[in-house]
PDB file of C-alpha atoms and ligand atoms in Angstrom:
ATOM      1  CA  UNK A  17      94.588 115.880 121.028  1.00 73.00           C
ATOM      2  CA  UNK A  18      94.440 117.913 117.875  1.00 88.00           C
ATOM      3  CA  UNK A  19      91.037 117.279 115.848  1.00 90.00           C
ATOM      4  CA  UNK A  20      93.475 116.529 112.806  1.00 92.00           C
ATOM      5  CA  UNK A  21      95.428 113.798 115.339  1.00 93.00           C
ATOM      6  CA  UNK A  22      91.985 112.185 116.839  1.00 90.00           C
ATOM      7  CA  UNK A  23      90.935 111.686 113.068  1.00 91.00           C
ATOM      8  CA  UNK A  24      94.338 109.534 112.274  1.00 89.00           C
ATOM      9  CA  UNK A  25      94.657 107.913 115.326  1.00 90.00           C
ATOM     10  CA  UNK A  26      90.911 106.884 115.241  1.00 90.00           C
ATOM     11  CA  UNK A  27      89.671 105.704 111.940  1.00 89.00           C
ATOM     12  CA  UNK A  28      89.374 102.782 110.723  1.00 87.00           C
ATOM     13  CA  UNK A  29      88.458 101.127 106.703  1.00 87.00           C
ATOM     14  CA  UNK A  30      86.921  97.889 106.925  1.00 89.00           C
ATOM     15  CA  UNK A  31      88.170  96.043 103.801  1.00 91.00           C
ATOM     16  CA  UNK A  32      85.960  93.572 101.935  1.00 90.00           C
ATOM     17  CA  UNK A  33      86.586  94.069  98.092  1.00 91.00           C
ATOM     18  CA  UNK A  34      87.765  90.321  97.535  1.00 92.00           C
ATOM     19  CA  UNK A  35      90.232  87.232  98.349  1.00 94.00           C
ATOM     20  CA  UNK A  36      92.909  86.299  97.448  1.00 95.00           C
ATOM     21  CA  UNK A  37      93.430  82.432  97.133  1.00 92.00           C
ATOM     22  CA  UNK A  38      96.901  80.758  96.033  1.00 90.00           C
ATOM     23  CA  UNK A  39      95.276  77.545  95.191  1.00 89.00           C
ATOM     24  CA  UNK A  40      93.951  79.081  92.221  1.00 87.00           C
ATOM     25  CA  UNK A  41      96.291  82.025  91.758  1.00 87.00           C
ATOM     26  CA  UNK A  42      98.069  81.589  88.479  1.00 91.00           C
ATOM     27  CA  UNK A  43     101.537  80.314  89.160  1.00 90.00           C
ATOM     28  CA  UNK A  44     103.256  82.476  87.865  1.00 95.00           C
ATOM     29  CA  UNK A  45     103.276  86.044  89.680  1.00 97.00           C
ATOM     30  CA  UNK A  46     103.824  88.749  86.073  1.00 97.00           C
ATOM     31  CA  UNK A  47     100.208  86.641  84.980  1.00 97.00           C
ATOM     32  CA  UNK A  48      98.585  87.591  88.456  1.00 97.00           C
ATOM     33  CA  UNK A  49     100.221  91.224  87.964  1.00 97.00           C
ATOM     34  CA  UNK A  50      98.104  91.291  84.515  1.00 97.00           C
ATOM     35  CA  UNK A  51      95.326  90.013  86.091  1.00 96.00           C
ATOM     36  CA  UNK A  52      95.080  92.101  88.688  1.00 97.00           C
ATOM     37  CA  UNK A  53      96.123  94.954  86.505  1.00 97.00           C
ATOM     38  CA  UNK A  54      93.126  94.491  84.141  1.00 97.00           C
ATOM     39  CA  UNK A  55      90.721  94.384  87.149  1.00 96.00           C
ATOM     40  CA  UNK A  56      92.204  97.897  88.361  1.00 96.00           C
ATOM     41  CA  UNK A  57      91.388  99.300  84.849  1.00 96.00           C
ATOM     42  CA  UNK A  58      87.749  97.969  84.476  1.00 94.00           C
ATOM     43  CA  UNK A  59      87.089  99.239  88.379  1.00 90.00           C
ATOM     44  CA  UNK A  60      88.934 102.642  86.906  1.00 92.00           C
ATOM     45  CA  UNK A  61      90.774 103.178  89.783  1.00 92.00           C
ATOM     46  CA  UNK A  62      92.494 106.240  90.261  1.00 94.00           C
ATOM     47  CA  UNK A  63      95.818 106.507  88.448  1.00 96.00           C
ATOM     48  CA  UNK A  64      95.941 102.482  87.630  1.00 97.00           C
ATOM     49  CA  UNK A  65      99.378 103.133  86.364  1.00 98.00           C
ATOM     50  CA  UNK A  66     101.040 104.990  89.139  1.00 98.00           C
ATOM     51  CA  UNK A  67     103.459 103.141  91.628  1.00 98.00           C
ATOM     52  CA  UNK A  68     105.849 104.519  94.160  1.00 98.00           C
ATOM     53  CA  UNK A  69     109.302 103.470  93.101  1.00 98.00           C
ATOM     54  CA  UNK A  70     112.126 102.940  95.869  1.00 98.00           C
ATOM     55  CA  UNK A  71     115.678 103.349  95.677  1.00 98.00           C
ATOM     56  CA  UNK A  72     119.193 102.927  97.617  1.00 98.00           C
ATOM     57  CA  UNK A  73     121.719 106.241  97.085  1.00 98.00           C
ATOM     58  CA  UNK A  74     125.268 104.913  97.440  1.00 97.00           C
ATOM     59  CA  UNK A  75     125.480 106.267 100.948  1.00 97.00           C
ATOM     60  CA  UNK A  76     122.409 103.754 101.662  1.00 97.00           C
ATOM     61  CA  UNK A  77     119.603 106.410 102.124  1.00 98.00           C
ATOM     62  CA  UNK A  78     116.139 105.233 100.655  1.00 98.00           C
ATOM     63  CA  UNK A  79     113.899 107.386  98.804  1.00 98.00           C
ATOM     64  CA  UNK A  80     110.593 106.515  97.099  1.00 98.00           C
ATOM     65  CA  UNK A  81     108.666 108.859  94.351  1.00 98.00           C
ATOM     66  CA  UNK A  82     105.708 107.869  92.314  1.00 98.00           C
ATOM     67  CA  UNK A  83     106.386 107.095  88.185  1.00 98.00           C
ATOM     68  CA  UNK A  84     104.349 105.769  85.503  1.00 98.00           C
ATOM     69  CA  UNK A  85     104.105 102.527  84.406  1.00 98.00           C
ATOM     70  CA  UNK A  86     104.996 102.883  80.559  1.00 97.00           C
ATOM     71  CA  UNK A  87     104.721  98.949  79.294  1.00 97.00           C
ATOM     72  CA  UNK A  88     104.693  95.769  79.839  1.00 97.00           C
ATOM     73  CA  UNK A  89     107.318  93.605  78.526  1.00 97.00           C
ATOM     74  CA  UNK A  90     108.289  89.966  78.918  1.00 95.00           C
ATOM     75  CA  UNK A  91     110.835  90.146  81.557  1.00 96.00           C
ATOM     76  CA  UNK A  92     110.066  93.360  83.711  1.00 98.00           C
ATOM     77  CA  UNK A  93     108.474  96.705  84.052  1.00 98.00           C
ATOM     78  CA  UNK A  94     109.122 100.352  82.283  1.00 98.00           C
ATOM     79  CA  UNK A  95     108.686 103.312  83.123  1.00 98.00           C
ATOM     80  CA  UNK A  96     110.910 106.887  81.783  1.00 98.00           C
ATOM     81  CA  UNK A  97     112.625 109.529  83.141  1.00 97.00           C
ATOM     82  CA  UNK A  98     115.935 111.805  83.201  1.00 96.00           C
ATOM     83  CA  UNK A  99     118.816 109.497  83.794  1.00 97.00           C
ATOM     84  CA  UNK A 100     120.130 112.251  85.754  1.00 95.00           C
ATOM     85  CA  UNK A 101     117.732 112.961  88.436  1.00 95.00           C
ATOM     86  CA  UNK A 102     118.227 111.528  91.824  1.00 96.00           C
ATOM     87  CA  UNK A 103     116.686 108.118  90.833  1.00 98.00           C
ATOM     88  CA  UNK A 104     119.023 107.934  87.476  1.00 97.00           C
ATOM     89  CA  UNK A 105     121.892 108.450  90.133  1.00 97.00           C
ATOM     90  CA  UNK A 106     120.302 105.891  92.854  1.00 98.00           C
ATOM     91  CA  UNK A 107     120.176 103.285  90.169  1.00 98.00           C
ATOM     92  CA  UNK A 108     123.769 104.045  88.516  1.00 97.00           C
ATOM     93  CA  UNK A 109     125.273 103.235  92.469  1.00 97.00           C
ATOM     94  CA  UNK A 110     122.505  99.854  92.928  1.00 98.00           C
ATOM     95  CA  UNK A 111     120.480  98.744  90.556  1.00 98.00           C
ATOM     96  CA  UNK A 112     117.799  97.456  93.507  1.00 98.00           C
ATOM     97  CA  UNK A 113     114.417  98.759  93.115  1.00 98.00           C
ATOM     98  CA  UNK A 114     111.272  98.526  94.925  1.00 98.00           C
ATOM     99  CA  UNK A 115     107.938  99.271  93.059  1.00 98.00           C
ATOM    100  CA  UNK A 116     104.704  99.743  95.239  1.00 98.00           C
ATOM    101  CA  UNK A 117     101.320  99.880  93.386  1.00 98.00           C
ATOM    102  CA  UNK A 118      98.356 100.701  95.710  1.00 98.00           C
ATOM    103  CA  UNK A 119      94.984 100.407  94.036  1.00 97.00           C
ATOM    104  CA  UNK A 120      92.604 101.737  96.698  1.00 96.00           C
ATOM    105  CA  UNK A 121      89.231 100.913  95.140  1.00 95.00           C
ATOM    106  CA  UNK A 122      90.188  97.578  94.582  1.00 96.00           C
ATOM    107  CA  UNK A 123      92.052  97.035  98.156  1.00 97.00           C
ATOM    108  CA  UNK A 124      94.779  95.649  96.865  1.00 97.00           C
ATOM    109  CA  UNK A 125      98.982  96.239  96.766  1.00 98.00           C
ATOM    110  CA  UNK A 126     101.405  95.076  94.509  1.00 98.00           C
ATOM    111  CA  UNK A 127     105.066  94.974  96.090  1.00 98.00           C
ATOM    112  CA  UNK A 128     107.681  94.320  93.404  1.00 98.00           C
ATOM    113  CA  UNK A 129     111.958  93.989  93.832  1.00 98.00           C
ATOM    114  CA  UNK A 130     113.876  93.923  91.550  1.00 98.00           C
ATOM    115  CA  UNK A 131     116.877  94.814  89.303  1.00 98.00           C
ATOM    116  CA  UNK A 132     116.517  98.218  87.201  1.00 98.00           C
ATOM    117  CA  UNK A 133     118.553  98.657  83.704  1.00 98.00           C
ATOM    118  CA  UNK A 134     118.608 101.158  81.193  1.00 98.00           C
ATOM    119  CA  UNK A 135     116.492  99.930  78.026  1.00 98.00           C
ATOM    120  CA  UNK A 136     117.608  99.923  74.629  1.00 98.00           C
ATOM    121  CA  UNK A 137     117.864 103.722  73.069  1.00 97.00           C
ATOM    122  CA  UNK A 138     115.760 102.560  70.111  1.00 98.00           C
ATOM    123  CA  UNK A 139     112.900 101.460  72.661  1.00 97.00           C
ATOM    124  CA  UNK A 140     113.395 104.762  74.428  1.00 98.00           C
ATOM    125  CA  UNK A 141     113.357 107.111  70.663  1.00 98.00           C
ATOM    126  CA  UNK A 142     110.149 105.008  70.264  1.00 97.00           C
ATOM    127  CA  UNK A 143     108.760 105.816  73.284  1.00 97.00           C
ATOM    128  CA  UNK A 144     109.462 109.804  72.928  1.00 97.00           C
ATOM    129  CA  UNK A 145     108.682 110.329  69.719  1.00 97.00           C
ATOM    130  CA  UNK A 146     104.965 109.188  70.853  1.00 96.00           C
ATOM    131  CA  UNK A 147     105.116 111.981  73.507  1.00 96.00           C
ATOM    132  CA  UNK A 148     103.166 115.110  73.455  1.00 96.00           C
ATOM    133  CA  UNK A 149     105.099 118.398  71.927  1.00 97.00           C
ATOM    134  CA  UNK A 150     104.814 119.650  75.227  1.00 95.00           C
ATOM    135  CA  UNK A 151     106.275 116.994  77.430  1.00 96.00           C
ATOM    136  CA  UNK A 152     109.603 116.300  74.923  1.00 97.00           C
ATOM    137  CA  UNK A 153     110.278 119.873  75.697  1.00 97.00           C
ATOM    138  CA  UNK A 154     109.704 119.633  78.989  1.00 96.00           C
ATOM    139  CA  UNK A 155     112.207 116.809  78.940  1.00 96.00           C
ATOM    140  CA  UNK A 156     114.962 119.200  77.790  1.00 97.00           C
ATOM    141  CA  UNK A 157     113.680 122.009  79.910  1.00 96.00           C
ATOM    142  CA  UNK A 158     113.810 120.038  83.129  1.00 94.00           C
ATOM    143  CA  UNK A 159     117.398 119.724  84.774  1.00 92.00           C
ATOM    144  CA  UNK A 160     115.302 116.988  87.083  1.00 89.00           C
ATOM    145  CA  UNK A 161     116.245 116.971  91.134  1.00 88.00           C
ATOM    146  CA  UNK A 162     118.431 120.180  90.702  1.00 90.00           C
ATOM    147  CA  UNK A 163     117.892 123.233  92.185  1.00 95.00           C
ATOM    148  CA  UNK A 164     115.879 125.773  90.395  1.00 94.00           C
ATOM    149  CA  UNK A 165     116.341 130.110  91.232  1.00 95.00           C
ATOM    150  CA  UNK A 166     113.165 130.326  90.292  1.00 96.00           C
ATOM    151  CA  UNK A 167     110.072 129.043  88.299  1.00 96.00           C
ATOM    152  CA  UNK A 168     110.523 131.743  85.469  1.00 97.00           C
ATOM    153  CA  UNK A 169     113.796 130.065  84.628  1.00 96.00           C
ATOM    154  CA  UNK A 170     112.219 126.972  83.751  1.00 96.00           C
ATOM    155  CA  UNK A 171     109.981 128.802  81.888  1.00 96.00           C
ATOM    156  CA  UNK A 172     112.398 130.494  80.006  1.00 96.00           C
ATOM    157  CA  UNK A 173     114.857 127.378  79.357  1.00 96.00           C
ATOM    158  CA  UNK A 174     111.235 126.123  77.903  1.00 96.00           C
ATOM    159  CA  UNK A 175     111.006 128.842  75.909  1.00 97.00           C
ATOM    160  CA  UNK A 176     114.417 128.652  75.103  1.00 97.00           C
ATOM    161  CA  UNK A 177     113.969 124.976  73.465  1.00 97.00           C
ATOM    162  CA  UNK A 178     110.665 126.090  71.903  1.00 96.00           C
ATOM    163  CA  UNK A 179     112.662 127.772  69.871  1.00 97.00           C
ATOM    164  CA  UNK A 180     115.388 125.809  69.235  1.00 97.00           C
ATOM    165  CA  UNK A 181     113.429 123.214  67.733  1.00 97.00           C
ATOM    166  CA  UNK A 182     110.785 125.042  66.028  1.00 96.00           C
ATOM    167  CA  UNK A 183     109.510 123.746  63.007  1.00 94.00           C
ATOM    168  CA  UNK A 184     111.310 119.976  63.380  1.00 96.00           C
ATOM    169  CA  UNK A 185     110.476 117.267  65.334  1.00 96.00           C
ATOM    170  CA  UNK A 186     112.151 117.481  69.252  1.00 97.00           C
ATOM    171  CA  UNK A 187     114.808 114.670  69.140  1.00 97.00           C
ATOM    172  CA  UNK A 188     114.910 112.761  72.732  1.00 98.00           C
ATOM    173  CA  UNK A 189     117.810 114.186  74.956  1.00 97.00           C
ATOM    174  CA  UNK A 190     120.660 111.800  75.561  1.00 96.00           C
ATOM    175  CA  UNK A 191     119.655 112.141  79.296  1.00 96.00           C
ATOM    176  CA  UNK A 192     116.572 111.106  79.100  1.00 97.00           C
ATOM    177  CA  UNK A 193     114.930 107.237  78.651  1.00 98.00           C
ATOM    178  CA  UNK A 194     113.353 104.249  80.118  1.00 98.00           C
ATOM    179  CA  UNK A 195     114.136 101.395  82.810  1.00 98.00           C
ATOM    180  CA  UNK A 196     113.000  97.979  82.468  1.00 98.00           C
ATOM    181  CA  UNK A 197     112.851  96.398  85.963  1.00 98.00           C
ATOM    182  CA  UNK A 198     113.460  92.507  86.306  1.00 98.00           C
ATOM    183  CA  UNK A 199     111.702  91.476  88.765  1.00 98.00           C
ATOM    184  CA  UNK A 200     112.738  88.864  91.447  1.00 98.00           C
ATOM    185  CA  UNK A 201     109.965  88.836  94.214  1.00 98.00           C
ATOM    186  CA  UNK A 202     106.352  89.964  94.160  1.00 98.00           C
ATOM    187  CA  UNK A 203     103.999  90.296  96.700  1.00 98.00           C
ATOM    188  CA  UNK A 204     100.273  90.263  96.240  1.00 98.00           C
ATOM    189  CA  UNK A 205      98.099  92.234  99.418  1.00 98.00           C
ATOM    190  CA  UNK A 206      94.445  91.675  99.569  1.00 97.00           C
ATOM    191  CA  UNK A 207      92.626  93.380 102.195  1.00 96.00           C
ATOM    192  CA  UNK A 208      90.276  91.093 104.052  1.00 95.00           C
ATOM    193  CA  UNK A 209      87.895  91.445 107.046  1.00 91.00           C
ATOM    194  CA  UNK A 210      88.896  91.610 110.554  1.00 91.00           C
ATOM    195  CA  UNK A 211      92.667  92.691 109.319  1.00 91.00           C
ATOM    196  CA  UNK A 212      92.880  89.068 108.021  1.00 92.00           C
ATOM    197  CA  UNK A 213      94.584  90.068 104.836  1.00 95.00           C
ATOM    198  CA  UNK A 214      95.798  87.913 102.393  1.00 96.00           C
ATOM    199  CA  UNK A 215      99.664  88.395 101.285  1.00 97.00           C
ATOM    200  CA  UNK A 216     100.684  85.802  98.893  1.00 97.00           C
ATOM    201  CA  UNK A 217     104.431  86.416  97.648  1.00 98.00           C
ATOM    202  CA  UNK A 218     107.006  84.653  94.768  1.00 98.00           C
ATOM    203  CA  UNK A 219     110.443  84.371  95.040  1.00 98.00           C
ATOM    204  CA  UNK A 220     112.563  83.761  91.532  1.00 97.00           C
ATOM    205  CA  UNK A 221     114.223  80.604  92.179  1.00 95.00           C
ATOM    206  CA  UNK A 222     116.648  79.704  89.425  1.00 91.00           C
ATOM    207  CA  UNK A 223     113.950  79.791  86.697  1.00 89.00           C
ATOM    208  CA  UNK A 224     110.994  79.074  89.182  1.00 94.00           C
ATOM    209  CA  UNK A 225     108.888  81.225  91.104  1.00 97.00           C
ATOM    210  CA  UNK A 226     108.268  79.744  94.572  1.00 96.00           C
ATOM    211  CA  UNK A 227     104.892  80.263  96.019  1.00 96.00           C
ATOM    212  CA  UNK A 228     104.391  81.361 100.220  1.00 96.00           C
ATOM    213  CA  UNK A 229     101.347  82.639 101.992  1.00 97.00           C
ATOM    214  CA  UNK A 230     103.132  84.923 104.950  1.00 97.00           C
ATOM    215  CA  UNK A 231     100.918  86.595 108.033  1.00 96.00           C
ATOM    216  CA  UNK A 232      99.022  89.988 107.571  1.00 96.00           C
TER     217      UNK A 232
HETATM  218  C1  FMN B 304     101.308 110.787  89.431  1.00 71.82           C
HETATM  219  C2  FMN B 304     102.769 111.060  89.192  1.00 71.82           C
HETATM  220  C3  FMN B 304     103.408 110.459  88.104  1.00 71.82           C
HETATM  221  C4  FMN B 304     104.761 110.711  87.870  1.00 71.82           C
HETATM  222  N1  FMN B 304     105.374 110.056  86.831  1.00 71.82           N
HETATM  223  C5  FMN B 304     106.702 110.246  86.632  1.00 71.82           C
HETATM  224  C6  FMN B 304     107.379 109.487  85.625  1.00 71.82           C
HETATM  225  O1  FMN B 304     106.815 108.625  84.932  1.00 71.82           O
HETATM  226  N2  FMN B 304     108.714 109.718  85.466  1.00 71.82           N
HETATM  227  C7  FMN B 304     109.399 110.630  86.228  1.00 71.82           C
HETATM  228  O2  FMN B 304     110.600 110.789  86.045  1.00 71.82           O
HETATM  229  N3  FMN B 304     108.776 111.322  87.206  1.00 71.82           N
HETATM  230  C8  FMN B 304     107.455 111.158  87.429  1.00 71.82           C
HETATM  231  N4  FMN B 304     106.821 111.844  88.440  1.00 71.82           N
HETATM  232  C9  FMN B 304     107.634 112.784  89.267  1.00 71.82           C
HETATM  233  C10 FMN B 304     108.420 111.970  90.322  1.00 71.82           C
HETATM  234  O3  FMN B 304     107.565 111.607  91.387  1.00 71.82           O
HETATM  235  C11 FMN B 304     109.614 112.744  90.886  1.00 71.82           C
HETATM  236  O4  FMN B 304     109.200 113.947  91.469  1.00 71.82           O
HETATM  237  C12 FMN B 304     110.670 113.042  89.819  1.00 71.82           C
HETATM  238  O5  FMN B 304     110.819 111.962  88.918  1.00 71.82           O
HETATM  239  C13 FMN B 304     112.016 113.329  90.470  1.00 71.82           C
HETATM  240  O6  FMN B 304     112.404 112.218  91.237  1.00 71.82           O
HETATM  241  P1  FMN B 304     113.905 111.990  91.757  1.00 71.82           P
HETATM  242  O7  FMN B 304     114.384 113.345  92.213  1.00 71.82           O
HETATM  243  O8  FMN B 304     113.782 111.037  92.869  1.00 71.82           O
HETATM  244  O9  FMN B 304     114.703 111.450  90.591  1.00 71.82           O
HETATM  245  C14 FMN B 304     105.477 111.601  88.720  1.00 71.82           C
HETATM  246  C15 FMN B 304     104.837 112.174  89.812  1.00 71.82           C
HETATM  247  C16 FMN B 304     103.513 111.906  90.051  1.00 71.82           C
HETATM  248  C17 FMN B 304     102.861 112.514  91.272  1.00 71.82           C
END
């Protein structure tokens, strides 16, 4: 066996950060989500805001890609990106989403489904304007999930939009703006001792969220 195989095939993370306990979990799962959210920020975990995001092409091939978690709103989760890009095109064919956030330090996953729509353009003009210089032109720059000759052409489209909008602020590109995910089941993943973990999930029901403790 490889030395690279024998070192996946043979180690082993004890996990003993905390418990989770549904008799005093909060009962509704986007309050956990803070909770648990907060915690990952006071324990600075690495990139708190990260999560893997899944999606469905219309030919029903899964991919997954990490985003950024942009806010927080009442009913769901945004993050941005180019409408166009593989994701924007997942999401035009099924609106299904899975979001995966893995906080290491804390031992903990949040696994979120739910339905992904395009948030208002105001919300997403907001959102851009507050973006460095850099990234808005990046934005136009970046045909995202095409092919590329090489990496000087990026460099030059960048340069290209440098100086298009020199001097005056860089409007958002049409293409380019945030999802809000509504979500519809959660499930909370503490690690625990003895690969007792504890997975707690919550189904939407009508306007309830129903509460299960499920196996490891
Ligand atoms: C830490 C990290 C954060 C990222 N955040 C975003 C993001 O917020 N929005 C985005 O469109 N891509 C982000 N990306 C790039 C995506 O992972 C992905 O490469 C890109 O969006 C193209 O995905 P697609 O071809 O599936 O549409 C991030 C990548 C990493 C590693």
């Amino acid at each position: 066996m490889s030395d690279i195989n024998k070192k996946i095939s043979t180690e082993r993370r004890e996990f003993e950060a905390g418990t989770l306990d549904e008799s005093i979990a909060p009962n509704n799962p986007k309050e956990l989500f803070e909770g648990w959210f907060k915690e990952a920020l006071d324990k600075m975990v690495t990139e708190p805001y990260a999560f893997s995001l899944a999606t469905v092409s219309k030919d029903n091939i899964p991919s997954a890609r990490i985003v950024y978690l942009r806010s927080i709103e009442e009913n769901g989760y945004v993050f941005f990106t180019n409408y166009k890009g593989k994701k924007g095109q997942d999401i035009e064919a099924n609106s299904s989403v899975c979001m995966n956030f893995f906080w290491a330090e804390k031992e903990r996953q949040i696994r979120i489904y739910g339905k992904a729509e395009k948030i208002e353009t105001e919300f997403s003009d907001a959102y851009f304007a507050s973006r460095p210089r850099e990234s808005q032109l990046g934005a136009w720059a970046s045909h995202q999930s095409e092919g590329l000759k090489d990496h000087q052409e990026l460099s030059d489209r960048l340069e290209f939009y440098s100086n298009k909008f020199k001097d005056q602020e860089v409007p958002r590109p049409p293409h380019w703006g945030g999802y809000l995910i509504v979500p519809f089941y959660y499930e909370f993943w503490q690690g625990r001792a003895k690969r007792l973990h504890d997975r707690i999930t919550f189904t939407k029901e009508e306007n309830n969220w129903l509460i299960k403790r499920i196996n490891p």
